[in-house]
Amino acid sequence: MRRYLHLLAAQIRTSTLLGLQYRVDFVLDGIIEIFWALTAIVPLFIVFSKRESVAGWSFGESLLVVAWFTLLTGVLEGAIHPSLAAVVEHVRKGTLDFVLLKPADAQFLVSTARFQPWRAVNAVTAMILFVLAFRKIGHGPTPWGIAGALALLAAAMVILYSLGILTVSAAFHVVRVDNLSQLFSSIFDAARWPVAVFRGALRLVFTFVIPLALMTTYPSLALLGRLPWHAFVLSFVVAIVFAAGSRAIWLRAISQYTSAGG
Amino acid sequence: MSVRSTARALPTMLRVAFAEAVAYRAEVLVWMLATTMPLIMLALWLAVAREGPVGRLGETELIAYFLSTFIVRQFTGSWACWQINTEVRDGTLAMRLLRPVHPMLAYAAEQLVSVPVRGIFSLPIAIAGLIWLGTAPFPHDPLVWMGWALSMLGAWLISLFVNFIVGCSSLFLESSLKIMDIWLALFFVFSGYLIPVELFPPIVRAIGDWLPFRYQIGLPVELMTGVYDRAASLTMLGRQWLMVVVLGAFTAFVWRRGIGRFAAYGG
């Protein structure tokens, strides 16, 4: 366990240094990240200029969902997608063999191989959105609400990471994963809205199949003190199922992997 | 690089490009699925419209609008910018320069063949939409539909020229993908792709009339869903084609200035 923590620290350090190597890029990327986040909330303003509430969600409450979305986008693009891209490159070039030969767990190595530190800007943007949202709502969250939301954030990150590993496992069959991650992002885009917006089959899909509701709507509800406890428990059950499932599928994919170099 | 040799080469170029496009069927499908954003926005706007129509837009109009958006986007998408960026960086652009066909034309041909491939995938969605909604929300004037066809060509050309301009600016900047990112963010918001242009505040709409974004998606969609009468359609088409001409001229300028700076890194 301690060895893995050391390893994690080393990997983060090298990718931060790599990220800082091109300073102009670093600043530009940060600016573009903020710009994206700002354009992403334009639809919200337009929608709420026409209505007081949508599907039972007020402007402030919806802004809360967007804040969670922004935060998780930072995680997705800063930590998950770069590693995915790295694995795909390994598979294409045949260098995955070197990773498999190393005396540490391969899944751990590939998922910590690359970080894009400037995506952390998203966390800052998210914090600003959180503050704005609670100012609109008129009262802050309770300590219990915050604790619950943080626990749900951990569950959300586990689910997001598991979905990433599932995508990588798919990459062993479909080598072109750059568009798989594109697909992933565009589905994740739906998490920008409270799940109450979606009806029927789409809501079931976004709750259980691709559990977007668990990632952004539930933490928001927890902060508002309106999340029923069974939904809270459900989030953790789903997170565990996803983590175990993706681990099993990853191990299967690795065991069937035949090197590209040979 | 005569017109005759280009015309002779064109059918073969299209055939080769088509074979390439069909070879990666799974890829095309993934790209199509990645552009489902209008359908998600549709769900959101329907939730808004449940309490009553949004401006002119009731549930039927919204469904018609976003299905049209989906289809227009399928046909007018372009990715030449990414391609040019890659080829400038790895030097394959040098190979294109050796051929007796203008590289821009070759890129255009490669983009063009994706139209029938995407058509095969989007047709079922268009038909399902028609069965669902009937023909009532769509215009019945054949002249409007001719205008629509013209607007689709215009939209396609605008997307292509913008991709060329940003792509060729990689000859000055080493990589122009970040400029494309900014363009895309603005495009998503102001083209009518996520929000019908008519729902914007009047000032934003007035500014948008003189930016290229809404002529890439909004105009064909509005013509398809019968927003304009004949006179208004003509005015809008006029503006769109003005945009096409200006962007076309700018493309030629950037290309000529840029290619002089091209140094094949690949060797």
Coordinates of C-alpha atoms in Angstrom, one line a residue, chain A:
Chain A
M1 CA 0.0 0.0 0.0
R2 CA 2.8 2.5 0.9
R3 CA 4.7 1.5 -2.2
Y4 CA 1.6 2.4 -4.3
L5 CA 1.3 5.8 -2.6
H6 CA 4.9 6.5 -3.3
L7 CA 4.4 5.4 -6.9
L8 CA 1.3 7.6 -7.2
A9 CA 3.2 10.6 -5.9
A10 CA 6.0 10.0 -8.4
Q11 CA 3.6 9.6 -11.3
I12 CA 1.8 12.8 -10.4
R13 CA 5.1 14.7 -10.1
T14 CA 6.4 13.7 -13.5
S15 CA 3.1 14.5 -15.3
T16 CA 2.9 17.9 -13.6
L17 CA 6.5 18.7 -14.7
L18 CA 5.6 17.5 -18.2
G19 CA 2.5 19.7 -18.2
L20 CA 4.5 22.7 -17.0
Q21 CA 7.1 22.2 -19.8
Y22 CA 5.2 24.3 -22.3
R23 CA 4.2 27.4 -20.2
V24 CA 2.3 29.2 -22.9
D25 CA 0.2 26.1 -23.5
F26 CA -0.4 25.8 -19.8
V27 CA -1.9 29.3 -19.5
L28 CA -3.8 29.0 -22.8
D29 CA -5.3 25.7 -21.7
G30 CA -6.4 27.2 -18.4
I31 CA -8.1 30.1 -20.2
I32 CA -9.8 27.8 -22.6
E33 CA -11.1 25.7 -19.8
I34 CA -12.7 28.7 -18.1
F35 CA -14.1 29.8 -21.4
W36 CA -15.7 26.4 -22.1
A37 CA -17.3 26.4 -18.6
L38 CA -18.7 29.8 -19.2
T39 CA -20.2 29.0 -22.6
A40 CA -21.6 25.8 -21.1
I41 CA -23.9 27.8 -18.7
V42 CA -25.4 30.0 -21.5
P43 CA -28.2 27.5 -22.2
L44 CA -29.0 27.6 -18.5
F45 CA -29.5 31.4 -18.6
I46 CA -31.6 31.2 -21.7
V47 CA -33.8 28.4 -20.2
F48 CA -34.4 30.3 -17.0
S49 CA -35.1 33.6 -18.7
K50 CA -38.2 31.8 -19.9
R51 CA -39.2 29.9 -16.8
E52 CA -38.9 30.2 -13.0
S53 CA -38.3 26.5 -12.6
V54 CA -37.8 23.5 -14.9
A55 CA -39.0 20.0 -13.9
G56 CA -39.1 21.3 -10.3
W57 CA -35.6 22.7 -10.3
S58 CA -35.0 26.4 -9.7
F59 CA -32.1 28.4 -11.3
G60 CA -29.9 28.2 -8.3
E61 CA -30.5 24.5 -7.8
S62 CA -29.7 23.8 -11.5
L63 CA -26.6 25.9 -11.2
L64 CA -25.6 23.5 -8.4
V65 CA -25.8 20.6 -10.8
V66 CA -23.7 22.4 -13.3
A67 CA -21.1 23.1 -10.6
W68 CA -20.8 19.3 -9.9
F69 CA -20.7 18.7 -13.6
T70 CA -17.8 21.2 -14.0
L71 CA -15.9 19.6 -11.1
L72 CA -16.3 16.1 -12.5
T73 CA -15.3 17.3 -16.0
G74 CA -12.1 18.4 -14.4
V75 CA -11.6 14.9 -13.0
L76 CA -12.5 13.3 -16.3
E77 CA -10.3 15.4 -18.5
G78 CA -7.5 15.9 -16.0
A79 CA -7.0 12.4 -14.8
I80 CA -9.1 9.8 -16.7
H81 CA -9.0 10.8 -20.4
P82 CA -5.2 11.4 -20.5
S83 CA -4.5 7.9 -19.1
L84 CA -7.0 6.4 -21.5
A85 CA -5.2 8.0 -24.4
A86 CA -1.9 6.7 -23.0
V87 CA -3.2 3.1 -22.9
V88 CA -4.4 3.3 -26.5
E89 CA -1.1 4.5 -27.6
H90 CA 0.6 1.6 -25.8
V91 CA -1.7 -0.9 -27.5
R92 CA -1.1 0.6 -30.9
K93 CA 2.7 0.7 -30.6
G94 CA 3.0 -2.5 -28.7
T95 CA 4.7 -0.9 -25.7
L96 CA 2.0 -2.1 -23.3
D97 CA 4.2 -5.1 -22.8
F98 CA 6.7 -2.9 -20.9
V99 CA 3.9 -1.8 -18.5
L100 CA 2.7 -5.4 -18.0
L101 CA 6.3 -6.5 -17.1
K102 CA 6.6 -3.9 -14.4
P103 CA 6.3 -5.2 -10.8
A104 CA 3.1 -3.3 -10.0
D105 CA -0.5 -3.7 -10.8
A106 CA -1.0 -2.8 -14.5
Q107 CA -4.4 -1.2 -14.0
F108 CA -2.8 1.1 -11.4
L109 CA 0.1 1.9 -13.6
V110 CA -2.0 2.8 -16.7
S111 CA -4.5 4.8 -14.7
T112 CA -1.9 7.0 -13.0
A113 CA 0.3 7.3 -16.0
R114 CA -0.7 10.8 -17.2
F115 CA -2.4 13.8 -15.6
Q116 CA -3.2 17.2 -17.1
P117 CA -2.8 19.5 -14.1
W118 CA -4.2 22.6 -15.8
R119 CA -7.6 20.9 -15.8
A120 CA -7.6 21.7 -12.1
V121 CA -8.9 25.1 -13.2
N122 CA -12.2 23.3 -13.5
A123 CA -12.2 22.8 -9.7
V124 CA -11.8 26.6 -9.2
T125 CA -14.6 27.3 -11.7
A126 CA -16.8 24.8 -9.9
M127 CA -16.2 26.5 -6.5
I128 CA -17.3 29.8 -8.0
L129 CA -20.4 28.2 -9.4
F130 CA -21.1 26.6 -6.0
V131 CA -20.9 30.0 -4.3
L132 CA -23.1 31.6 -6.9
A133 CA -25.7 28.8 -6.7
F134 CA -26.1 29.1 -2.9
R135 CA -26.3 32.8 -3.1
K136 CA -29.2 32.4 -5.6
I137 CA -30.8 29.8 -3.4
G138 CA -30.6 32.1 -0.4
H139 CA -29.2 29.7 2.3
G140 CA -26.0 27.6 2.6
P141 CA -25.8 23.8 2.9
T142 CA -25.9 22.1 6.3
P143 CA -22.7 20.4 7.6
W144 CA -24.5 17.0 7.1
G145 CA -25.3 18.0 3.6
I146 CA -21.7 18.8 2.8
A147 CA -20.5 15.5 4.4
G148 CA -23.0 13.5 2.4
A149 CA -22.2 15.3 -0.8
L150 CA -18.4 14.7 -0.4
A151 CA -19.1 11.0 0.2
L152 CA -21.2 11.0 -3.0
L153 CA -18.4 12.8 -4.8
A154 CA -16.1 9.8 -4.0
A155 CA -18.7 7.4 -5.3
A156 CA -19.1 9.5 -8.4
M157 CA -15.4 9.5 -9.1
V158 CA -15.3 5.7 -8.7
I159 CA -18.1 5.3 -11.2
L160 CA -16.5 7.7 -13.6
Y161 CA -13.1 5.9 -13.3
S162 CA -14.8 2.5 -13.8
L163 CA -16.5 3.8 -17.0
G164 CA -13.0 4.9 -18.1
I165 CA -11.5 1.5 -17.5
L166 CA -14.4 -0.1 -19.3
T167 CA -13.6 2.2 -22.3
V168 CA -10.0 1.2 -22.2
S169 CA -11.0 -2.5 -22.1
A170 CA -13.0 -1.8 -25.2
A171 CA -9.9 -0.2 -26.8
F172 CA -8.3 -3.7 -27.0
H173 CA -10.9 -4.5 -29.6
V174 CA -11.5 -1.2 -31.2
V175 CA -8.1 0.4 -31.4
R176 CA -9.3 3.9 -32.3
V177 CA -10.3 5.1 -28.9
D178 CA -9.9 8.8 -29.5
N179 CA -13.5 8.8 -30.7
L180 CA -14.6 6.4 -27.9
S181 CA -13.6 9.0 -25.4
Q182 CA -15.4 11.6 -27.5
L183 CA -18.5 9.5 -27.3
F184 CA -17.9 9.2 -23.6
S185 CA -17.7 12.9 -23.1
S186 CA -20.8 13.6 -25.2
I187 CA -22.9 11.2 -23.2
F188 CA -21.5 12.7 -20.0
D189 CA -22.7 16.1 -21.2
A190 CA -26.2 15.0 -20.2
A191 CA -25.1 15.0 -16.6
R192 CA -25.2 18.8 -16.8
W193 CA -29.0 18.8 -16.2
P194 CA -30.9 17.5 -13.2
V195 CA -32.1 14.0 -14.1
A196 CA -35.7 15.1 -13.5
V197 CA -35.5 16.8 -16.9
F198 CA -35.4 13.3 -18.6
R199 CA -38.4 11.1 -18.7
G200 CA -39.2 7.4 -19.1
A201 CA -36.5 5.2 -20.6
L202 CA -33.9 7.9 -20.7
R203 CA -34.1 8.5 -17.0
L204 CA -33.7 4.8 -16.2
V205 CA -30.6 4.7 -18.5
F206 CA -29.1 7.8 -16.8
T207 CA -29.7 6.4 -13.4
F208 CA -28.6 2.7 -13.8
V209 CA -26.9 2.0 -17.1
I210 CA -24.8 5.1 -17.4
P211 CA -25.4 6.5 -13.9
L212 CA -25.2 10.2 -14.6
A213 CA -27.9 11.0 -12.0
L214 CA -25.7 9.5 -9.3
M215 CA -22.8 11.7 -10.3
T216 CA -24.4 15.2 -10.4
T217 CA -28.0 15.2 -9.4
Y218 CA -27.7 13.2 -6.2
P219 CA -24.8 15.2 -4.7
S220 CA -26.8 18.4 -5.5
L221 CA -29.8 17.0 -3.7
A222 CA -27.6 16.0 -0.8
L223 CA -26.3 19.5 -0.5
L224 CA -29.9 20.8 -0.6
G225 CA -30.7 18.2 2.2
R226 CA -33.3 16.6 0.0
L227 CA -31.7 13.3 -0.9
P228 CA -33.6 10.2 0.4
W229 CA -31.3 7.8 2.3
H230 CA -32.1 4.9 0.0
A231 CA -30.7 6.9 -3.0
F232 CA -27.6 7.6 -0.9
V233 CA -27.1 3.9 -0.3
L234 CA -27.9 3.1 -3.9
S235 CA -25.1 5.3 -5.1
F236 CA -22.5 3.3 -3.1
V237 CA -24.0 0.0 -4.2
V238 CA -23.8 1.1 -7.9
A239 CA -20.2 2.4 -7.4
I240 CA -19.1 -0.9 -5.9
V241 CA -20.8 -2.8 -8.7
F242 CA -19.1 -0.6 -11.3
A243 CA -15.7 -0.9 -9.7
A244 CA -15.9 -4.7 -9.4
G245 CA -17.3 -5.1 -12.9
S246 CA -14.8 -2.9 -14.6
R247 CA -11.9 -4.6 -12.7
A248 CA -13.1 -8.0 -13.8
I249 CA -13.5 -6.9 -17.4
W250 CA -10.1 -5.2 -17.4
L251 CA -8.4 -8.5 -16.1
R252 CA -10.2 -10.4 -18.8
A253 CA -9.1 -7.9 -21.5
I254 CA -5.5 -8.0 -20.3
S255 CA -5.4 -11.8 -20.2
Q256 CA -6.6 -12.0 -23.8
Y257 CA -4.2 -9.3 -24.9
T258 CA -1.6 -10.4 -27.5
S259 CA 1.2 -8.0 -28.0
A260 CA 1.1 -5.9 -31.1
G261 CA 4.9 -5.8 -31.5
G262 CA 5.6 -9.5 -32.0

